[in-house]
XYZ file of C-alpha atoms in Angstrom:
342
model
C 0.000 0.000 0.000
C 2.879 2.360 0.761
C 5.830 3.078 -1.473
C 9.078 1.399 -0.528
C 11.320 3.777 1.366
C 8.612 5.925 2.950
C 9.394 6.658 6.589
C 7.220 8.078 9.380
C 7.824 9.280 12.935
C 6.063 10.118 16.173
C 7.495 13.110 18.011
C 6.790 13.942 21.664
C 8.154 16.335 24.264
C 9.040 13.304 26.368
C 8.632 9.609 25.707
C 7.901 8.122 29.132
C 5.627 5.080 29.315
C 4.124 6.551 32.494
C 2.151 9.042 30.377
C -1.140 7.442 29.337
C -1.421 9.413 26.099
C 2.043 8.202 25.090
C 0.993 4.596 25.582
C -2.400 4.915 23.881
C -1.677 7.426 21.125
C 1.982 6.806 20.313
C 3.518 3.516 21.444
C 0.484 1.301 20.762
C -0.229 2.754 17.282
C 3.477 2.744 16.426
C 3.790 -0.961 17.248
C 0.615 -1.799 15.335
C 1.718 0.216 12.299
C 5.000 -1.679 12.260
C 3.038 -4.941 12.264
C 1.254 -3.609 9.184
C 4.615 -3.192 7.457
C 5.157 0.562 7.827
C 8.582 2.036 8.474
C 7.675 4.129 11.529
C 9.745 5.079 14.558
C 10.155 7.611 17.324
C 11.498 10.853 15.915
C 15.271 10.759 15.491
C 16.850 14.240 15.747
C 19.763 12.972 13.662
C 17.410 12.455 10.717
C 15.639 15.758 11.258
C 12.345 16.704 9.643
C 13.759 16.025 6.180
C 14.304 12.365 7.079
C 10.566 11.614 7.233
C 7.656 11.692 4.833
C 5.257 12.470 7.684
C 5.585 13.314 11.372
C 2.965 12.931 14.085
C 3.480 15.534 16.813
C 2.069 14.185 20.065
C 1.225 16.004 23.306
C 3.536 18.603 24.812
C 4.005 21.165 22.055
C 7.387 22.518 23.054
C 9.436 25.216 21.302
C 11.544 22.376 19.892
C 8.437 20.755 18.405
C 7.427 24.033 16.761
C 10.932 24.387 15.294
C 10.776 20.865 13.825
C 7.268 21.459 12.470
C 8.397 24.658 10.736
C 11.264 22.751 9.143
C 8.891 19.975 8.079
C 6.553 22.484 6.458
C 9.465 24.170 4.654
C 10.473 20.753 3.285
C 6.866 19.959 2.324
C 6.681 17.044 4.749
C 3.271 15.910 5.983
C 2.432 17.153 9.490
C -0.104 15.543 11.825
C -0.713 17.300 15.142
C -2.297 14.972 17.710
C -4.049 16.675 20.626
C -5.220 14.552 23.567
C -6.446 17.363 25.874
C -8.217 20.658 25.271
C -5.387 22.845 26.500
C -7.283 25.972 25.434
C -9.566 25.455 28.435
C -6.505 26.197 30.596
C -5.289 29.224 28.624
C -5.968 31.638 31.471
C -3.751 29.756 33.912
C -0.159 30.606 34.638
C 2.217 28.663 32.417
C -0.363 27.618 29.808
C -0.525 30.724 27.621
C 2.724 29.925 25.828
C 1.658 26.302 25.320
C -1.640 27.418 23.777
C 0.103 29.877 21.461
C 2.465 27.136 20.285
C -0.455 24.754 19.782
C -2.230 27.338 17.611
C 0.864 27.648 15.442
C 1.227 23.871 15.230
C -2.407 23.545 14.152
C -1.845 26.206 11.483
C 1.164 24.278 10.155
C -0.609 20.907 10.204
C -2.064 19.006 7.296
C -4.324 17.216 9.785
C -5.150 17.755 13.460
C -6.237 14.581 15.245
C -8.215 14.290 18.486
C -9.635 11.324 20.407
C -13.292 12.455 20.347
C -15.618 14.466 18.135
C -16.342 16.767 21.073
C -12.660 17.607 21.479
C -12.218 18.119 17.751
C -15.055 20.657 17.841
C -13.484 22.424 20.812
C -10.143 22.654 19.025
C -11.690 23.817 15.771
C -12.727 27.066 17.436
C -8.992 27.831 17.832
C -7.858 26.540 14.443
C -10.688 27.211 11.990
C -8.528 26.589 8.925
C -7.256 23.169 9.982
C -8.512 19.784 8.820
C -9.651 17.674 11.774
C -9.835 13.911 12.123
C -11.064 11.860 15.081
C -8.805 8.922 15.952
C -9.688 7.185 19.226
C -7.253 6.082 21.894
C -5.982 2.558 21.384
C -7.262 0.090 23.926
C -4.917 -0.597 26.820
C -4.642 -4.171 27.995
C -3.710 -4.625 31.625
C -1.305 -7.257 32.950
C -2.617 -8.430 36.360
C 0.719 -9.950 37.411
C 3.456 -7.919 39.154
C 6.700 -8.168 37.210
C 9.199 -6.370 39.453
C 10.216 -6.576 43.090
C 9.016 -3.015 43.623
C 5.607 -3.842 42.163
C 5.342 -6.936 44.351
C 5.962 -4.778 47.410
C 3.393 -2.166 46.431
C 0.743 -4.766 45.654
C 1.471 -6.699 48.866
C 0.824 -3.558 50.914
C -2.437 -2.993 49.047
C -3.496 -6.595 49.642
C -2.897 -6.167 53.379
C -5.145 -3.105 53.424
C -7.895 -4.819 51.424
C -7.585 -7.936 53.585
C -8.344 -5.883 56.695
C -11.644 -4.973 55.039
C -12.703 -8.330 53.633
C -16.335 -8.327 52.584
C -16.200 -4.680 51.530
C -16.824 -3.433 48.019
C -13.316 -2.445 46.962
C -13.365 0.685 44.815
C -10.486 2.390 43.035
C -9.912 5.818 41.538
C -6.894 6.473 39.342
C -5.559 9.280 37.241
C -3.869 12.648 37.183
C -5.331 16.022 38.103
C -5.608 19.593 36.901
C -6.432 21.685 39.996
C -10.003 22.890 39.909
C -10.708 21.182 36.570
C -10.224 17.414 36.782
C -9.099 14.534 38.968
C -8.950 15.395 42.663
C -11.151 18.397 41.958
C -14.066 15.981 41.553
C -13.026 13.097 43.797
C -14.691 14.475 46.933
C -18.070 14.108 45.230
C -17.409 10.420 44.639
C -16.295 10.001 48.236
C -19.593 11.487 49.442
C -21.397 8.843 47.365
C -19.191 6.096 48.802
C -19.777 7.356 52.327
C -23.526 7.268 51.775
C -23.349 3.754 50.361
C -21.036 2.731 53.180
C -23.851 3.189 55.682
C -25.499 0.144 54.078
C -22.514 -1.898 52.943
C -18.790 -1.746 53.786
C -16.700 -0.015 51.132
C -13.052 0.967 50.608
C -11.308 3.375 48.271
C -7.851 3.051 46.744
C -6.326 6.136 45.117
C -3.694 5.458 42.443
C -1.999 8.657 41.379
C 1.206 10.660 41.437
C -0.123 13.319 43.828
C 0.354 11.899 47.319
C 0.079 15.305 49.000
C -3.337 15.979 47.501
C -4.482 12.585 48.757
C -3.299 13.248 52.289
C -4.948 16.662 52.328
C -8.225 15.279 51.001
C -8.470 12.116 53.092
C -8.602 14.059 56.362
C -12.240 14.765 55.561
C -13.194 11.289 54.337
C -15.200 8.836 56.448
C -14.362 5.638 54.606
C -11.245 3.436 54.740
C -8.805 4.518 52.051
C -5.263 3.867 50.888
C -2.874 5.578 48.482
C -0.759 3.779 45.893
C 1.721 5.725 43.753
C 1.272 5.091 40.057
C 3.783 2.682 38.529
C 3.677 0.912 35.181
C 4.503 -2.415 36.816
C 2.060 -2.133 39.720
C -0.925 -0.461 38.058
C -2.398 -3.551 36.404
C -1.964 -5.842 39.404
C -3.431 -3.157 41.674
C -6.524 -2.718 39.507
C -7.091 -6.468 39.494
C -7.477 -6.458 43.297
C -10.593 -4.240 43.125
C -14.235 -4.597 42.201
C -15.254 -1.185 40.887
C -13.576 1.814 39.277
C -15.200 5.085 40.317
C -14.876 7.905 37.779
C -16.243 11.253 38.960
C -16.132 13.910 36.244
C -17.325 17.480 36.592
C -18.292 18.768 33.154
C -16.231 21.722 31.936
C -14.312 22.761 28.852
C -11.353 20.598 29.819
C -13.180 17.371 30.687
C -16.189 17.270 28.354
C -14.135 16.161 25.340
C -12.196 13.489 27.213
C -11.843 10.063 25.667
C -13.286 6.718 26.702
C -9.923 5.426 27.923
C -10.388 5.554 31.705
C -13.648 3.608 31.618
C -12.299 1.284 28.942
C -9.164 0.524 30.953
C -11.276 -0.468 33.955
C -13.534 -2.730 31.901
C -10.552 -4.426 30.271
C -9.075 -5.036 33.723
C -12.267 -6.837 34.787
C -13.740 -4.065 36.938
C -17.220 -2.677 37.085
C -17.536 1.047 36.455
C -19.602 3.710 38.182
C -19.026 7.061 36.533
C -20.442 10.475 35.885
C -21.667 10.710 32.289
C -19.385 11.952 29.542
C -20.242 11.950 25.826
C -17.484 9.420 25.160
C -18.819 7.036 27.843
C -22.321 6.803 26.385
C -21.514 3.869 24.112
C -20.717 1.833 27.256
C -24.018 2.678 28.966
C -25.526 -0.789 28.265
C -22.755 -2.387 30.336
C -21.587 0.110 32.981
C -23.380 2.491 35.352
C -23.497 6.166 34.453
C -24.919 8.776 36.781
C -26.813 6.756 39.412
C -24.051 6.160 41.914
C -26.082 4.503 44.663
C -27.799 2.099 42.300
C -24.498 1.321 40.604
C -22.634 0.592 43.814
C -25.519 -1.569 45.039
C -25.523 -3.483 41.752
C -21.845 -4.363 42.021
C -22.177 -5.261 45.711
C -24.914 -7.747 44.781
C -23.280 -8.942 41.546
C -19.517 -8.721 41.709
C -17.922 -7.889 38.339
C -16.342 -11.339 38.066
C -19.870 -12.759 37.706
C -21.483 -9.861 35.824
C -22.371 -11.015 32.263
C -22.337 -7.401 31.040
C -18.585 -6.992 31.346
C -17.506 -9.662 28.806
C -19.912 -8.041 26.351
C -18.344 -4.641 27.026
C -14.857 -6.061 26.491
C -15.846 -7.545 23.134
C -17.292 -4.198 22.073
C -14.123 -2.356 23.093
C -11.767 -4.846 21.452
C -13.622 -4.582 18.153
C -13.615 -0.779 18.071
C -10.423 0.189 19.863
C -7.987 -2.696 19.559
C -4.561 -1.431 18.506
C -4.762 -2.997 15.058
C -8.200 -1.467 14.409
C -7.001 1.985 15.445
C -3.766 1.594 13.459
C -5.732 1.630 10.223
C -6.964 5.112 11.067
C -3.432 6.322 11.781
C -2.267 4.763 8.528
C -4.877 6.774 6.653
C -3.720 10.143 8.035
C -0.038 9.420 7.450
C -0.414 9.233 3.676
C -2.397 11.831 1.737
C -3.211 9.271 -0.968
C -5.443 7.421 1.494
C -7.584 10.479 2.290
């Protein structure tokens, strides 16, 4: 399908596997595209923009990224700008103005701007009216339930001790990062109030998996349910999820969160957990199999029918695998890399 000798790259500000968008929108598609026979790699500064037929610029639009994109445009290379968060919703905050200005320039240079949801694409279009937009969903993340390092074994063992002290409880987990006042911990207290209310009828615990220990300690002083904190780690995340029954996903609707992708709910389902979440547009397709909005009914459902025995979850997994498996999503990336496939 592609000419021999065509080469493609993904560029990012940093390439850590601890960043979810890197895993779902760079590493997973890159691996799947290679399986399809494409010559694609992480951007090599030694090759420079001229060394590639197309470059995908992922998250973190640094001055260096803008410089490379300008060079790519001057050399008539194809430019795809992939945006995983609506950074324009944060434009009024200290430190974000420069990022938003660079993103506007990147969008102006791009042949295509990609986003994980139609809602986010519409939000971005207001700031780049001349750009061509394409929705490409996050690739599905599969979770390994087995610890693979000594450090992960230690973290999971401590979690198991906590959960063991509360046997018979409905074990809930919240995970993710936060933007103060906009997402994450900003909305977690609302979920805790729901868990506290449910806890008057049935024992419940909450595990917080994040990289913001201080915010957890400040918040938990006001909580009236047993809770534990686990720092996020690639090796411990999957095994930790597997020790729980339900992922709780509180989301306050605002310009930053309303265009978010399905990935948090999808990750929980693929790990074998039930999901109780606030509604988002991207979650609606999972409504037949997870609980959106009615927290008390959802928690009661999973207390009566643990996810391991819930027939809805295998159906949800099949739906997700068909739509968001890495190979399915790779075809959409392949189409934006080469103009002849448009």
